[in-house]
Amino acid sequence: MRKIPFLLLGLLLCIGAKAQDEKFKALFMYNFTKYIEYPASKQAGNFVIAVLGDSPIIGELQTIAERKTVGQQKIEVKKISASDDVAKCHIVFVPEGKSSDAATIAGKLTGKGVVLITDKPGLGKSVADINYVTNAGKQSFEVNQAHLKEHGVNVASTLLTLGKVVE
């Protein structure tokens, strides 16, 4: 009977840690925009961040969108499916649970000025522009400069030094 409170405490700590991870990922995502140059065609209207499927990061991104902008653009957060038109977005985030759709999404982004961000080990080398990773318990990210160029965006060298460059 004494084990139940400890199990509940452990569960709550795990849930809290997961929520904290999503907050960090959302903040990283917003800060990436400071180091990415989008084509002129993407510099008008709302700055659209699309999230594939259900993810707790949507709420974190909406909190940021209420207070921040990207340049002069208001941030709009959308939940999408793999069949949606992702070319109208600026960032598409594919959470780990939807990573099987990452290659399909990446195929739709060539030359469209959209950054693909994923959250599963190995996707930084295969399909993602930016991929979240955990190193020694700390949240970090990988950057694939070749994929960013294929998708039609330029990245500042500062971002490359902050993350791990993969090819």
CSV table of C-alpha atoms in Angstrom, one decimal:
chain,number,residue,atom,x,y,z
A,1,MET,CA,0.0,0.0,0.0
A,2,ARG,CA,2.9,2.4,0.7
A,3,LYS,CA,4.2,1.8,-2.8
A,4,ILE,CA,1.2,3.5,-4.5
A,5,PRO,CA,2.0,7.1,-3.4
A,6,PHE,CA,5.6,6.6,-4.7
A,7,LEU,CA,4.3,5.2,-8.0
A,8,LEU,CA,2.0,8.2,-8.4
A,9,LEU,CA,4.8,10.6,-7.5
A,10,GLY,CA,7.0,8.9,-10.1
A,11,LEU,CA,4.2,9.1,-12.7
A,12,LEU,CA,3.6,12.8,-12.0
A,13,LEU,CA,7.4,13.6,-12.3
A,14,CYS,CA,7.5,11.8,-15.7
A,15,ILE,CA,4.5,13.7,-16.9
A,16,GLY,CA,6.0,17.0,-15.7
A,17,ALA,CA,9.3,16.2,-17.4
A,18,LYS,CA,7.5,15.4,-20.7
A,19,ALA,CA,5.6,18.7,-20.5
A,20,GLN,CA,8.9,20.5,-19.8
A,21,ASP,CA,10.4,18.8,-22.9
A,22,GLU,CA,7.6,20.1,-25.1
A,23,LYS,CA,8.0,23.6,-23.7
A,24,PHE,CA,11.7,23.5,-24.6
A,25,LYS,CA,11.0,22.1,-28.1
A,26,ALA,CA,8.5,24.9,-28.7
A,27,LEU,CA,10.9,27.6,-27.6
A,28,PHE,CA,13.7,26.0,-29.7
A,29,MET,CA,11.3,26.1,-32.7
A,30,TYR,CA,10.5,29.7,-32.2
A,31,ASN,CA,14.2,30.6,-31.8
A,32,PHE,CA,15.1,28.7,-35.0
A,33,THR,CA,13.1,31.3,-36.9
A,34,LYS,CA,15.7,33.9,-36.0
A,35,TYR,CA,18.4,32.0,-37.9
A,36,ILE,CA,16.5,30.9,-41.0
A,37,GLU,CA,15.9,33.1,-44.0
A,38,TYR,CA,12.8,32.2,-45.9
A,39,PRO,CA,12.1,33.1,-49.6
A,40,ALA,CA,10.5,36.5,-50.3
A,41,SER,CA,7.2,34.7,-51.1
A,42,LYS,CA,7.0,33.4,-47.5
A,43,GLN,CA,7.6,36.8,-45.9
A,44,ALA,CA,3.9,38.0,-46.1
A,45,GLY,CA,0.8,36.9,-44.3
A,46,ASN,CA,0.9,34.8,-41.2
A,47,PHE,CA,3.9,32.6,-40.2
A,48,VAL,CA,2.4,29.1,-40.2
A,49,ILE,CA,3.7,26.4,-37.9
A,50,ALA,CA,1.9,23.1,-38.7
A,51,VAL,CA,2.0,20.1,-36.4
A,52,LEU,CA,1.3,16.6,-37.7
A,53,GLY,CA,-1.4,15.0,-35.6
A,54,ASP,CA,-2.1,15.5,-31.9
A,55,SER,CA,0.9,16.7,-29.9
A,56,PRO,CA,1.2,18.5,-26.6
A,57,ILE,CA,3.6,20.9,-28.4
A,58,ILE,CA,0.5,22.5,-30.0
A,59,GLY,CA,-0.5,24.2,-26.7
A,60,GLU,CA,3.1,25.4,-26.1
A,61,LEU,CA,3.3,26.8,-29.6
A,62,GLN,CA,-0.1,28.6,-29.2
A,63,THR,CA,1.2,30.2,-26.0
A,64,ILE,CA,4.2,31.5,-27.8
A,65,ALA,CA,2.0,32.7,-30.7
A,66,GLU,CA,-0.1,34.8,-28.4
A,67,ARG,CA,2.9,36.9,-27.4
A,68,LYS,CA,5.5,36.7,-30.2
A,69,THR,CA,5.8,37.3,-33.9
A,70,VAL,CA,8.3,36.2,-36.5
A,71,GLY,CA,9.5,39.5,-37.9
A,72,GLN,CA,6.3,41.3,-38.7
A,73,GLN,CA,4.4,38.1,-39.2
A,74,LYS,CA,1.8,36.9,-36.7
A,75,ILE,CA,2.3,33.2,-35.8
A,76,GLU,CA,-0.5,30.8,-36.6
A,77,VAL,CA,-0.4,27.2,-35.3
A,78,LYS,CA,-2.3,24.5,-37.1
A,79,LYS,CA,-2.8,20.8,-36.6
A,80,ILE,CA,-2.5,18.9,-39.9
A,81,SER,CA,-2.7,15.4,-41.4
A,82,ALA,CA,-0.1,13.9,-43.8
A,83,SER,CA,-2.4,14.5,-46.8
A,84,ASP,CA,-2.7,18.3,-46.1
A,85,ASP,CA,-1.0,20.9,-48.3
A,86,VAL,CA,2.1,21.6,-46.3
A,87,ALA,CA,3.7,23.9,-48.9
A,88,LYS,CA,1.7,26.8,-47.5
A,89,CYS,CA,3.4,26.5,-44.1
A,90,HIS,CA,6.8,27.8,-42.8
A,91,ILE,CA,7.5,25.0,-40.4
A,92,VAL,CA,6.1,21.5,-40.3
A,93,PHE,CA,6.7,19.6,-37.1
A,94,VAL,CA,6.4,15.8,-37.1
A,95,PRO,CA,6.3,14.4,-33.5
A,96,GLU,CA,7.9,11.0,-32.8
A,97,GLY,CA,4.6,9.2,-32.9
A,98,LYS,CA,4.0,10.3,-36.5
A,99,SER,CA,7.6,9.8,-37.7
A,100,SER,CA,6.5,7.1,-40.2
A,101,ASP,CA,4.9,10.0,-42.2
A,102,ALA,CA,8.1,12.2,-42.2
A,103,ALA,CA,9.4,11.0,-45.5
A,104,THR,CA,6.1,11.6,-47.2
A,105,ILE,CA,6.0,15.2,-45.8
A,106,ALA,CA,9.7,15.8,-46.8
A,107,GLY,CA,8.9,14.8,-50.4
A,108,LYS,CA,6.3,17.6,-50.6
A,109,LEU,CA,8.7,20.3,-49.4
A,110,THR,CA,11.4,20.4,-52.1
A,111,GLY,CA,11.8,24.0,-53.1
A,112,LYS,CA,8.8,25.2,-51.1
A,113,GLY,CA,10.5,27.2,-48.5
A,114,VAL,CA,9.3,25.1,-45.6
A,115,VAL,CA,11.4,23.7,-42.7
A,116,LEU,CA,10.7,20.1,-41.6
A,117,ILE,CA,11.4,19.5,-37.9
A,118,THR,CA,11.2,16.0,-36.5
A,119,ASP,CA,11.6,14.4,-33.1
A,120,LYS,CA,13.1,10.9,-33.6
A,121,PRO,CA,16.7,9.7,-33.6
A,122,GLY,CA,18.0,9.1,-37.1
A,123,LEU,CA,15.6,11.4,-38.9
A,124,GLY,CA,18.2,14.3,-39.0
A,125,LYS,CA,20.3,12.3,-41.4
A,126,SER,CA,17.5,10.8,-43.5
A,127,VAL,CA,14.7,13.3,-44.0
A,128,ALA,CA,14.6,16.2,-41.5
A,129,ASP,CA,16.0,19.7,-41.8
A,130,ILE,CA,16.1,19.9,-38.0
A,131,ASN,CA,15.7,17.0,-35.6
A,132,TYR,CA,15.4,17.1,-31.8
A,133,VAL,CA,17.7,14.8,-29.9
A,134,THR,CA,18.5,14.3,-26.3
A,135,ASN,CA,22.2,14.2,-25.3
A,136,ALA,CA,23.1,13.3,-21.7
A,137,GLY,CA,19.6,14.1,-20.6
A,138,LYS,CA,19.6,17.6,-22.2
A,139,GLN,CA,17.5,18.7,-25.1
A,140,SER,CA,19.5,19.5,-28.3
A,141,PHE,CA,19.0,19.4,-32.1
A,142,GLU,CA,20.6,18.3,-35.3
A,143,VAL,CA,20.7,20.5,-38.4
A,144,ASN,CA,20.9,19.1,-42.0
A,145,GLN,CA,22.0,22.0,-44.1
A,146,ALA,CA,21.7,20.1,-47.3
A,147,HIS,CA,18.0,19.3,-46.6
A,148,LEU,CA,17.4,23.0,-45.7
A,149,LYS,CA,18.8,24.0,-49.1
A,150,GLU,CA,16.7,21.4,-50.9
A,151,HIS,CA,13.6,22.9,-49.2
A,152,GLY,CA,14.6,26.4,-50.3
A,153,VAL,CA,15.6,28.1,-47.1
A,154,ASN,CA,18.9,29.5,-46.0
A,155,VAL,CA,20.3,29.0,-42.5
A,156,ALA,CA,22.7,31.3,-40.6
A,157,SER,CA,26.0,29.8,-39.6
A,158,THR,CA,25.1,30.6,-35.9
A,159,LEU,CA,22.4,28.0,-35.9
A,160,LEU,CA,24.8,25.4,-37.3
A,161,THR,CA,27.2,26.1,-34.3
A,162,LEU,CA,24.4,25.8,-31.8
A,163,GLY,CA,23.2,22.4,-33.0
A,164,LYS,CA,25.0,19.3,-34.3
A,165,VAL,CA,25.4,19.4,-38.1
A,166,VAL,CA,24.5,16.1,-39.8
A,167,GLU,CA,24.7,15.1,-43.5
